[in-house]
C-alpha positions as semicolon CSV with decimal commas, in nm:
position;residue;x (nm);y (nm);z (nm)
1;M;11,075;11,728;7,394
2;D;11,154;11,778;7,761
3;W;11,010;11,437;7,844
4;F;11,245;11,276;7,591
5;N;11,553;11,406;7,771
6;S;11,419;11,296;8,111
7;I;11,407;10,926;8,016
8;D;11,680;10,709;8,165
9;W;11,772;10,522;7,847
10;M;12,019;10,289;8,021
11;Q;11,750;10,181;8,270
12;L;11,515;10,122;7,979
13;L;11,778;9,907;7,806
14;R;11,846;9,705;8,125
15;C;11,472;9,653;8,170
16;F;11,433;9,533;7,812
17;V;11,735;9,299;7,822
18;V;11,648;9,131;8,153
19;G;11,277;9,099;8,074
20;G;11,365;8,970;7,729
21;F;11,607;8,717;7,875
22;I;11,337;8,584;8,107
23;C;11,103;8,554;7,808
24;I;11,372;8,374;7,606
25;I;11,405;8,116;7,884
26;G;11,028;8,066;7,877
27;Q;11,022;8,031;7,499
28;I;11,302;7,775;7,508
29;L;11,108;7,576;7,769
30;I;10,797;7,587;7,548
31;D;10,981;7,491;7,228
32;K;11,234;7,236;7,353
33;T;11,049;7,054;7,630
34;K;10,715;6,885;7,671
35;L;10,634;7,101;7,972
36;T;10,285;7,245;7,968
37;P;10,239;7,621;8,000
38;A;10,097;7,566;8,349
39;R;10,412;7,386;8,462
40;I;10,631;7,656;8,312
41;L;10,426;7,916;8,500
42;V;10,479;7,727;8,825
43;I;10,853;7,697;8,757
44;F;10,886;8,072;8,700
45;V;10,678;8,172;9,003
46;T;10,862;7,923;9,224
47;A;11,203;8,037;9,097
48;G;11,109;8,399;9,170
49;A;10,986;8,308;9,518
50;I;11,301;8,110;9,600
51;L;11,535;8,378;9,464
52;G;11,328;8,644;9,642
53;G;11,334;8,455;9,970
54;L;11,711;8,421;9,945
55;G;11,746;8,794;9,872
56;I;11,902;8,733;9,530
57;Y;11,612;8,858;9,319
58;Q;11,628;9,200;9,486
59;Y;11,958;9,262;9,305
60;I;11,792;9,179;8,972
61;V;11,501;9,413;9,056
62;D;11,742;9,692;9,150
63;F;11,926;9,643;8,820
64;A;11,635;9,592;8,580
65;G;11,330;9,746;8,746
66;A;11,010;9,644;8,564
67;G;11,210;9,405;8,347
68;A;11,235;9,187;8,657
69;T;10,909;9,265;8,838
70;V;10,662;9,228;8,551
71;P;10,737;8,867;8,440
72;L;10,613;8,568;8,640
73;T;10,938;8,548;8,833
74;G;10,859;8,895;8,966
75;F;10,522;8,766;9,088
76;G;10,694;8,492;9,286
77;Y;10,943;8,745;9,421
78;N;10,656;8,968;9,529
79;L;10,483;8,678;9,706
80;A;10,802;8,589;9,896
81;K;10,874;8,950;9,985
82;G;10,519;8,996;10,114
83;A;10,535;8,675;10,316
84;I;10,863;8,782;10,477
85;E;10,722;9,124;10,564
86;G;10,402;8,959;10,690
87;V;10,599;8,735;10,926
88;K;10,785;9,037;11,063
89;E;10,460;9,220;11,126
90;F;10,210;8,947;11,223
91;G;10,416;8,641;11,308
92;I;10,356;8,303;11,149
93;I;10,008;8,394;11,021
94;G;10,176;8,668;10,816
95;A;10,353;8,399;10,613
96;F;10,013;8,306;10,471
97;T;9,852;8,649;10,443
98;G;10,150;8,871;10,359
99;G;10,222;8,723;10,017
100;V;9,864;8,748;9,898
101;K;9,833;9,101;10,035
102;A;10,152;9,210;9,856
103;A;10,045;9,051;9,528
104;A;9,676;9,147;9,539
105;G;9,706;9,400;9,256
106;G;9,880;9,150;9,029
107;I;9,633;8,876;9,114
108;S;9,337;9,104;9,041
109;A;9,487;9,220;8,712
110;A;9,562;8,861;8,606
111;I;9,203;8,755;8,675
112;F;9,055;9,056;8,497
113;F;9,275;9,046;8,188
114;G;9,262;8,665;8,173
115;Y;8,883;8,687;8,163
116;I;8,892;8,952;7,890
117;A;9,139;8,740;7,688
118;S;8,914;8,435;7,725
119;L;8,625;8,630;7,576
120;I;8,814;8,743;7,265
121;S;9,034;8,443;7,185
122;K;9,001;8,079;7,092
123;P;9,263;7,879;7,285
124;K;9,416;7,569;7,131
125;M;9,579;7,271;7,297
126;K;9,955;7,219;7,256
127;K;10,030;6,930;7,021
128;Q;10,234;6,658;7,187
């Protein structure tokens, strides 16, 4: 039971609430608009990159931890953060390589798990 007492329950709650709120926004976009899932994905990644580039998303990450870094907005934030660090280290070429380097683990996981999901599911088109 020692592990139970070592859990930061407030951090867990913040993570759940912020991640859930991001998911609620996505679900509203799916249900109430005619946006395709691909466009919603681009909106979330772009929003995370813009907020990350402006330094705003860092406050959300500090508050919510994985609740902010795991959703698609966190991927965009990670790309922007990597690009900024890449520019500091390698100059303008780092703007192109830094983001991909920082997000390589997420990109690899998305490809792998997307492939596995494609093998075990039967996707359906969204009805217009």
